[in-house]
Amino acid sequence: MTPADLGLPPKFQSWQLGQWDVITHIVTSDTDLAIAAPTGVGKSVQYIAAGLLSGGRVRVLTETKALQDQLVRDFGSLVALVKGKSNYECPFHGHCEAGGEEGCPNIESDACPHTEAINTASRAQIVIANYAWHCATQVYGQSKVGQPDMLILDEGHSAMKAVSDALTVELTENDFTRLGLSPPTGEGQFGPAGEYGDWAKAALERVKSRLLALTGKVPAPINQDDAQPAQVP
């Protein structure tokens, strides 16, 4: 099978030595794989080809926008790119994140560039996204884009830090004061992760009560397709 048989762009006229073996190994493997290879060996065409050959839905995660844009340039309509709302220009409010906050009338239609990107991705076999967006869909609920059958972590050396950053919530002393919370400080309170989980569950109810007192309402669940940090009044 040639690159053309898979519908790859004309720039990929033939497989380099060993590429087809890697592609078939990815598709037929029943376990997670880690592939380490130097720049220039064609890693992206191998995993894109494997994704196409698998027949399932594929999500490629990257850390940098530069790599996302390169994948779009290299593979064109074979892939769909999803970014955070702040990366899309809103015709009424500057960018889509501001449009969502200010009640843009196009927010649920393809006239909104972010909604159009989400809808396009929901129909695509291969979706390109960053780690933060993917983590948000896993933490805050199912995205309209759906779950992938194959998950590819490009720039994998940065994956652990990218996931950690995406799942980290930072609270300042001022935030604790506004929300009426006591931070878990003092000797004896720094223990297993489960202890922090217990503290967070108890704190969540206090936060809800505090936000209700401050604003008269509890904020709605975060939009899973573009989760943004909650703003403290």
PDB file of C-alpha atoms in Angstrom:
ATOM      1  CA  MET A   1       0.000   0.000   0.000  1.00  0.00           C
ATOM      2  CA  THR A   2       1.397   3.389  -1.013  1.00  0.00           C
ATOM      3  CA  PRO A   3       0.887   6.823   0.606  1.00  0.00           C
ATOM      4  CA  ALA A   4      -1.421   7.695  -2.293  1.00  0.00           C
ATOM      5  CA  ASP A   5      -3.585   4.640  -1.541  1.00  0.00           C
ATOM      6  CA  LEU A   6      -4.244   6.137   1.919  1.00  0.00           C
ATOM      7  CA  GLY A   7      -5.098   9.525   0.432  1.00  0.00           C
ATOM      8  CA  LEU A   8      -1.950  11.245   1.686  1.00  0.00           C
ATOM      9  CA  PRO A   9      -0.853  14.420  -0.122  1.00  0.00           C
ATOM     10  CA  PRO A  10       1.366  14.097  -3.240  1.00  0.00           C
ATOM     11  CA  LYS A  11       4.463  15.263  -1.316  1.00  0.00           C
ATOM     12  CA  PHE A  12       4.477  11.793   0.277  1.00  0.00           C
ATOM     13  CA  GLN A  13       5.211   9.762  -2.846  1.00  0.00           C
ATOM     14  CA  SER A  14       6.683   6.668  -1.204  1.00  0.00           C
ATOM     15  CA  TRP A  15       7.572   5.240   2.192  1.00  0.00           C
ATOM     16  CA  GLN A  16      11.035   5.740   3.588  1.00  0.00           C
ATOM     17  CA  LEU A  17      12.916   2.675   4.736  1.00  0.00           C
ATOM     18  CA  GLY A  18      11.134   1.030   7.656  1.00  0.00           C
ATOM     19  CA  GLN A  19       8.148   3.408   7.737  1.00  0.00           C
ATOM     20  CA  TRP A  20       5.582   0.869   6.564  1.00  0.00           C
ATOM     21  CA  ASP A  21       6.745  -1.609   9.198  1.00  0.00           C
ATOM     22  CA  VAL A  22       6.197   1.017  11.914  1.00  0.00           C
ATOM     23  CA  ILE A  23       2.774   1.932  10.540  1.00  0.00           C
ATOM     24  CA  THR A  24       1.512  -1.654  10.489  1.00  0.00           C
ATOM     25  CA  HIS A  25       2.968  -2.288  13.950  1.00  0.00           C
ATOM     26  CA  ILE A  26       1.034   0.688  15.337  1.00  0.00           C
ATOM     27  CA  VAL A  27      -2.221  -0.512  13.785  1.00  0.00           C
ATOM     28  CA  THR A  28      -1.900  -4.157  14.817  1.00  0.00           C
ATOM     29  CA  SER A  29      -0.528  -3.611  18.330  1.00  0.00           C
ATOM     30  CA  ASP A  30      -2.887  -4.305  21.223  1.00  0.00           C
ATOM     31  CA  THR A  31      -0.895  -2.262  23.734  1.00  0.00           C
ATOM     32  CA  ASP A  32       0.402   1.276  24.211  1.00  0.00           C
ATOM     33  CA  LEU A  33       3.480   2.120  22.170  1.00  0.00           C
ATOM     34  CA  ALA A  34       6.340   4.580  22.675  1.00  0.00           C
ATOM     35  CA  ILE A  35       8.328   5.527  19.584  1.00  0.00           C
ATOM     36  CA  ALA A  36      11.572   7.494  19.875  1.00  0.00           C
ATOM     37  CA  ALA A  37      13.093   8.722  16.640  1.00  0.00           C
ATOM     38  CA  PRO A  38      15.227  11.686  15.562  1.00  0.00           C
ATOM     39  CA  THR A  39      13.978  14.673  13.605  1.00  0.00           C
ATOM     40  CA  GLY A  40      13.565  14.020   9.912  1.00  0.00           C
ATOM     41  CA  VAL A  41      12.512  10.374   9.920  1.00  0.00           C
ATOM     42  CA  GLY A  42       8.863  11.187   9.231  1.00  0.00           C
ATOM     43  CA  LYS A  43       7.173  10.470  12.550  1.00  0.00           C
ATOM     44  CA  SER A  44       4.105  12.534  11.699  1.00  0.00           C
ATOM     45  CA  VAL A  45       3.395  10.805   8.381  1.00  0.00           C
ATOM     46  CA  GLN A  46       3.751   7.444  10.117  1.00  0.00           C
ATOM     47  CA  TYR A  47       1.186   8.153  12.821  1.00  0.00           C
ATOM     48  CA  ILE A  48      -1.174   9.945  10.434  1.00  0.00           C
ATOM     49  CA  ALA A  49      -0.982   6.982   8.058  1.00  0.00           C
ATOM     50  CA  ALA A  50      -1.553   4.566  10.951  1.00  0.00           C
ATOM     51  CA  GLY A  51      -4.574   6.588  12.024  1.00  0.00           C
ATOM     52  CA  LEU A  52      -6.052   6.507   8.530  1.00  0.00           C
ATOM     53  CA  LEU A  53      -5.358   2.799   8.192  1.00  0.00           C
ATOM     54  CA  SER A  54      -6.975   2.029  11.549  1.00  0.00           C
ATOM     55  CA  GLY A  55     -10.335   3.295  10.362  1.00  0.00           C
ATOM     56  CA  GLY A  56     -11.119   4.689  13.820  1.00  0.00           C
ATOM     57  CA  ARG A  57     -11.213   8.186  15.227  1.00  0.00           C
ATOM     58  CA  VAL A  58      -7.779   9.594  16.013  1.00  0.00           C
ATOM     59  CA  ARG A  59      -6.666  12.477  18.226  1.00  0.00           C
ATOM     60  CA  VAL A  60      -3.153  13.883  17.924  1.00  0.00           C
ATOM     61  CA  LEU A  61      -1.980  15.958  20.892  1.00  0.00           C
ATOM     62  CA  THR A  62       0.875  18.435  20.671  1.00  0.00           C
ATOM     63  CA  GLU A  63       2.319  21.012  23.028  1.00  0.00           C
ATOM     64  CA  THR A  64       3.128  23.771  20.533  1.00  0.00           C
ATOM     65  CA  LYS A  65       0.962  25.699  18.103  1.00  0.00           C
ATOM     66  CA  ALA A  66       3.844  25.556  15.615  1.00  0.00           C
ATOM     67  CA  LEU A  67       3.538  21.771  15.315  1.00  0.00           C
ATOM     68  CA  GLN A  68      -0.256  21.993  15.070  1.00  0.00           C
ATOM     69  CA  ASP A  69       0.030  24.446  12.185  1.00  0.00           C
ATOM     70  CA  GLN A  70       2.682  22.284  10.520  1.00  0.00           C
ATOM     71  CA  LEU A  71       0.414  19.224  10.643  1.00  0.00           C
ATOM     72  CA  VAL A  72      -2.381  21.215   9.020  1.00  0.00           C
ATOM     73  CA  ARG A  73      -0.013  22.434   6.302  1.00  0.00           C
ATOM     74  CA  ASP A  74       1.327  18.934   5.660  1.00  0.00           C
ATOM     75  CA  PHE A  75      -1.956  17.001   5.709  1.00  0.00           C
ATOM     76  CA  GLY A  76      -4.604  19.577   4.810  1.00  0.00           C
ATOM     77  CA  SER A  77      -8.183  18.335   4.809  1.00  0.00           C
ATOM     78  CA  LEU A  78      -7.164  14.950   6.262  1.00  0.00           C
ATOM     79  CA  VAL A  79      -7.008  16.578   9.692  1.00  0.00           C
ATOM     80  CA  ALA A  80      -9.119  19.044  11.687  1.00  0.00           C
ATOM     81  CA  LEU A  81      -7.575  21.487  14.160  1.00  0.00           C
ATOM     82  CA  VAL A  82      -9.164  22.553  17.454  1.00  0.00           C
ATOM     83  CA  LYS A  83      -7.742  25.359  19.601  1.00  0.00           C
ATOM     84  CA  GLY A  84      -8.936  27.330  22.614  1.00  0.00           C
ATOM     85  CA  LYS A  85     -11.503  30.096  22.092  1.00  0.00           C
ATOM     86  CA  SER A  86      -8.974  32.893  22.534  1.00  0.00           C
ATOM     87  CA  ASN A  87      -7.307  31.743  19.290  1.00  0.00           C
ATOM     88  CA  TYR A  88     -10.359  32.527  17.152  1.00  0.00           C
ATOM     89  CA  GLU A  89     -11.414  36.007  16.055  1.00  0.00           C
ATOM     90  CA  CYS A  90     -15.000  36.921  16.880  1.00  0.00           C
ATOM     91  CA  PRO A  91     -16.574  39.285  14.313  1.00  0.00           C
ATOM     92  CA  PHE A  92     -18.364  41.109  17.142  1.00  0.00           C
ATOM     93  CA  HIS A  93     -16.176  40.907  20.245  1.00  0.00           C
ATOM     94  CA  GLY A  94     -12.531  40.629  19.186  1.00  0.00           C
ATOM     95  CA  HIS A  95     -12.032  36.943  20.008  1.00  0.00           C
ATOM     96  CA  CYS A  96     -14.356  34.043  20.766  1.00  0.00           C
ATOM     97  CA  GLU A  97     -13.589  33.867  24.475  1.00  0.00           C
ATOM     98  CA  ALA A  98     -14.795  37.455  24.912  1.00  0.00           C
ATOM     99  CA  GLY A  99     -17.751  36.759  22.639  1.00  0.00           C
ATOM    100  CA  GLY A 100     -18.856  33.887  24.845  1.00  0.00           C
ATOM    101  CA  GLU A 101     -18.678  36.073  27.940  1.00  0.00           C
ATOM    102  CA  GLU A 102     -20.605  38.913  26.292  1.00  0.00           C
ATOM    103  CA  GLY A 103     -23.389  36.849  24.756  1.00  0.00           C
ATOM    104  CA  CYS A 104     -22.342  36.672  21.117  1.00  0.00           C
ATOM    105  CA  PRO A 105     -25.456  35.800  19.023  1.00  0.00           C
ATOM    106  CA  ASN A 106     -23.446  33.392  16.838  1.00  0.00           C
ATOM    107  CA  ILE A 107     -21.952  31.304  19.638  1.00  0.00           C
ATOM    108  CA  GLU A 108     -23.964  28.158  18.797  1.00  0.00           C
ATOM    109  CA  SER A 109     -23.719  28.431  14.999  1.00  0.00           C
ATOM    110  CA  ASP A 110     -21.028  27.949  12.383  1.00  0.00           C
ATOM    111  CA  ALA A 111     -20.894  31.738  12.088  1.00  0.00           C
ATOM    112  CA  CYS A 112     -18.770  31.480  15.257  1.00  0.00           C
ATOM    113  CA  PRO A 113     -15.283  30.354  14.157  1.00  0.00           C
ATOM    114  CA  HIS A 114     -14.716  28.348  17.348  1.00  0.00           C
ATOM    115  CA  THR A 115     -18.057  26.535  17.039  1.00  0.00           C
ATOM    116  CA  GLU A 116     -17.303  25.890  13.369  1.00  0.00           C
ATOM    117  CA  ALA A 117     -13.946  24.332  14.338  1.00  0.00           C
ATOM    118  CA  ILE A 118     -15.625  22.109  16.952  1.00  0.00           C
ATOM    119  CA  ASN A 119     -18.316  20.996  14.495  1.00  0.00           C
ATOM    120  CA  THR A 120     -15.725  20.300  11.787  1.00  0.00           C
ATOM    121  CA  ALA A 121     -13.640  18.269  14.249  1.00  0.00           C
ATOM    122  CA  SER A 122     -16.697  16.259  15.291  1.00  0.00           C
ATOM    123  CA  ARG A 123     -16.973  15.008  11.700  1.00  0.00           C
ATOM    124  CA  ALA A 124     -13.246  14.431  11.108  1.00  0.00           C
ATOM    125  CA  GLN A 125     -11.386  11.152  11.488  1.00  0.00           C
ATOM    126  CA  ILE A 126      -8.173  12.834  12.689  1.00  0.00           C
ATOM    127  CA  VAL A 127      -8.276  15.770  15.105  1.00  0.00           C
ATOM    128  CA  ILE A 128      -5.271  17.881  16.094  1.00  0.00           C
ATOM    129  CA  ALA A 129      -5.412  19.527  19.534  1.00  0.00           C
ATOM    130  CA  ASN A 130      -3.178  20.496  22.437  1.00  0.00           C
ATOM    131  CA  TYR A 131      -2.847  18.750  25.781  1.00  0.00           C
ATOM    132  CA  ALA A 132      -4.757  21.449  27.696  1.00  0.00           C
ATOM    133  CA  TRP A 133      -7.850  21.161  25.503  1.00  0.00           C
ATOM    134  CA  HIS A 134      -7.823  17.366  25.659  1.00  0.00           C
ATOM    135  CA  CYS A 135      -7.431  17.356  29.456  1.00  0.00           C
ATOM    136  CA  ALA A 136     -10.338  19.786  29.790  1.00  0.00           C
ATOM    137  CA  THR A 137     -12.615  17.436  27.833  1.00  0.00           C
ATOM    138  CA  GLN A 138     -11.646  14.565  30.131  1.00  0.00           C
ATOM    139  CA  VAL A 139     -12.047  16.511  33.382  1.00  0.00           C
ATOM    140  CA  TYR A 140     -15.140  18.589  32.628  1.00  0.00           C
ATOM    141  CA  GLY A 141     -17.113  16.122  30.545  1.00  0.00           C
ATOM    142  CA  GLN A 142     -17.519  14.768  27.064  1.00  0.00           C
ATOM    143  CA  SER A 143     -16.753  17.172  24.225  1.00  0.00           C
ATOM    144  CA  LYS A 144     -18.908  17.467  21.121  1.00  0.00           C
ATOM    145  CA  VAL A 145     -15.854  16.182  19.270  1.00  0.00           C
ATOM    146  CA  GLY A 146     -16.240  12.789  20.952  1.00  0.00           C
ATOM    147  CA  GLN A 147     -13.691  10.322  22.275  1.00  0.00           C
ATOM    148  CA  PRO A 148     -10.878   8.978  20.079  1.00  0.00           C
ATOM    149  CA  ASP A 149     -10.193   5.346  19.360  1.00  0.00           C
ATOM    150  CA  MET A 150      -6.485   6.131  19.008  1.00  0.00           C
ATOM    151  CA  LEU A 151      -4.649   8.761  21.045  1.00  0.00           C
ATOM    152  CA  ILE A 152      -1.275   9.988  19.783  1.00  0.00           C
ATOM    153  CA  LEU A 153       0.994  12.050  22.036  1.00  0.00           C
ATOM    154  CA  ASP A 154       3.382  13.974  19.823  1.00  0.00           C
ATOM    155  CA  GLU A 155       6.151  15.931  21.529  1.00  0.00           C
ATOM    156  CA  GLY A 156       5.744  13.169  24.106  1.00  0.00           C
ATOM    157  CA  HIS A 157       8.754  14.299  26.126  1.00  0.00           C
ATOM    158  CA  SER A 158       6.620  17.254  27.229  1.00  0.00           C
ATOM    159  CA  ALA A 159       3.440  15.264  27.868  1.00  0.00           C
ATOM    160  CA  MET A 160       3.768  14.852  31.641  1.00  0.00           C
ATOM    161  CA  LYS A 161       4.421  18.553  32.245  1.00  0.00           C
ATOM    162  CA  ALA A 162       1.700  19.601  29.792  1.00  0.00           C
ATOM    163  CA  VAL A 163      -0.886  17.378  31.496  1.00  0.00           C
ATOM    164  CA  SER A 164       0.222  18.536  34.960  1.00  0.00           C
ATOM    165  CA  ASP A 165      -0.044  22.196  33.913  1.00  0.00           C
ATOM    166  CA  ALA A 166      -3.476  21.625  32.384  1.00  0.00           C
ATOM    167  CA  LEU A 167      -4.835  20.007  35.554  1.00  0.00           C
ATOM    168  CA  THR A 168      -3.242  22.416  38.027  1.00  0.00           C
ATOM    169  CA  VAL A 169      -5.431  24.972  39.801  1.00  0.00           C
ATOM    170  CA  GLU A 170      -3.664  27.828  41.559  1.00  0.00           C
ATOM    171  CA  LEU A 171      -5.239  29.787  44.404  1.00  0.00           C
ATOM    172  CA  THR A 172      -3.671  32.886  45.949  1.00  0.00           C
ATOM    173  CA  GLU A 173      -4.026  33.924  49.581  1.00  0.00           C
ATOM    174  CA  ASN A 174      -6.510  36.545  48.401  1.00  0.00           C
ATOM    175  CA  ASP A 175      -8.572  33.822  46.693  1.00  0.00           C
ATOM    176  CA  PHE A 176      -8.706  31.837  49.942  1.00  0.00           C
ATOM    177  CA  THR A 177      -9.858  34.948  51.807  1.00  0.00           C
ATOM    178  CA  ARG A 178     -12.581  35.796  49.287  1.00  0.00           C
ATOM    179  CA  LEU A 179     -13.883  32.247  49.279  1.00  0.00           C
ATOM    180  CA  GLY A 180     -13.768  31.881  53.051  1.00  0.00           C
ATOM    181  CA  LEU A 181     -11.342  28.949  52.964  1.00  0.00           C
ATOM    182  CA  SER A 182      -8.460  27.908  55.177  1.00  0.00           C
ATOM    183  CA  PRO A 183      -5.569  26.486  53.131  1.00  0.00           C
ATOM    184  CA  PRO A 184      -4.196  23.063  54.142  1.00  0.00           C
ATOM    185  CA  THR A 185      -1.078  24.392  55.882  1.00  0.00           C
ATOM    186  CA  GLY A 186       0.794  23.412  59.001  1.00  0.00           C
ATOM    187  CA  GLU A 187       2.771  20.352  59.987  1.00  0.00           C
ATOM    188  CA  GLY A 188       0.820  17.135  59.807  1.00  0.00           C
ATOM    189  CA  GLN A 189      -1.541  18.303  57.045  1.00  0.00           C
ATOM    190  CA  PHE A 190       0.874  17.550  54.211  1.00  0.00           C
ATOM    191  CA  GLY A 191       0.193  13.868  53.691  1.00  0.00           C
ATOM    192  CA  PRO A 192      -0.988  11.442  50.995  1.00  0.00           C
ATOM    193  CA  ALA A 193      -2.824  12.768  47.957  1.00  0.00           C
ATOM    194  CA  GLY A 194      -6.073  11.384  49.360  1.00  0.00           C
ATOM    195  CA  GLU A 195      -5.935  13.892  52.211  1.00  0.00           C
ATOM    196  CA  TYR A 196      -5.883  16.741  49.735  1.00  0.00           C
ATOM    197  CA  GLY A 197      -8.812  15.149  47.933  1.00  0.00           C
ATOM    198  CA  ASP A 198     -10.820  15.102  51.166  1.00  0.00           C
ATOM    199  CA  TRP A 199      -9.916  18.740  51.814  1.00  0.00           C
ATOM    200  CA  ALA A 200     -10.893  19.719  48.251  1.00  0.00           C
ATOM    201  CA  LYS A 201     -14.289  17.982  48.475  1.00  0.00           C
ATOM    202  CA  ALA A 202     -15.110  19.806  51.695  1.00  0.00           C
ATOM    203  CA  ALA A 203     -13.790  23.068  50.294  1.00  0.00           C
ATOM    204  CA  LEU A 204     -15.931  22.735  47.164  1.00  0.00           C
ATOM    205  CA  GLU A 205     -19.155  22.932  49.138  1.00  0.00           C
ATOM    206  CA  ARG A 206     -17.893  26.013  50.992  1.00  0.00           C
ATOM    207  CA  VAL A 207     -16.896  27.603  47.683  1.00  0.00           C
ATOM    208  CA  LYS A 208     -20.377  27.016  46.266  1.00  0.00           C
ATOM    209  CA  SER A 209     -21.961  28.592  49.333  1.00  0.00           C
ATOM    210  CA  ARG A 210     -19.569  31.537  49.186  1.00  0.00           C
ATOM    211  CA  LEU A 211     -20.147  32.169  45.470  1.00  0.00           C
ATOM    212  CA  LEU A 212     -23.886  31.973  46.053  1.00  0.00           C
ATOM    213  CA  ALA A 213     -23.582  34.602  48.786  1.00  0.00           C
ATOM    214  CA  LEU A 214     -21.369  36.845  46.622  1.00  0.00           C
ATOM    215  CA  THR A 215     -23.203  36.586  43.303  1.00  0.00           C
ATOM    216  CA  GLY A 216     -26.640  35.184  44.051  1.00  0.00           C
ATOM    217  CA  LYS A 217     -25.976  32.113  41.910  1.00  0.00           C
ATOM    218  CA  VAL A 218     -23.630  29.157  41.527  1.00  0.00           C
ATOM    219  CA  PRO A 219     -21.672  29.278  38.221  1.00  0.00           C
ATOM    220  CA  ALA A 220     -22.803  26.876  35.511  1.00  0.00           C
ATOM    221  CA  PRO A 221     -20.548  23.934  34.615  1.00  0.00           C
ATOM    222  CA  ILE A 222     -17.525  24.903  32.537  1.00  0.00           C
ATOM    223  CA  ASN A 223     -17.835  24.487  28.785  1.00  0.00           C
ATOM    224  CA  GLN A 224     -15.966  21.246  28.202  1.00  0.00           C
ATOM    225  CA  ASP A 225     -14.856  22.267  24.695  1.00  0.00           C
ATOM    226  CA  ASP A 226     -12.917  25.254  25.997  1.00  0.00           C
ATOM    227  CA  ALA A 227     -12.599  25.190  29.772  1.00  0.00           C
ATOM    228  CA  GLN A 228     -11.409  28.451  31.279  1.00  0.00           C
ATOM    229  CA  PRO A 229     -10.275  29.181  34.849  1.00  0.00           C
ATOM    230  CA  ALA A 230     -13.154  30.248  37.074  1.00  0.00           C
ATOM    231  CA  GLN A 231     -13.045  33.919  38.005  1.00  0.00           C
ATOM    232  CA  VAL A 232     -13.405  34.838  41.663  1.00  0.00           C
ATOM    233  CA  PRO A 233     -15.707  37.871  42.173  1.00  0.00           C
TER     234      PRO A 233
END
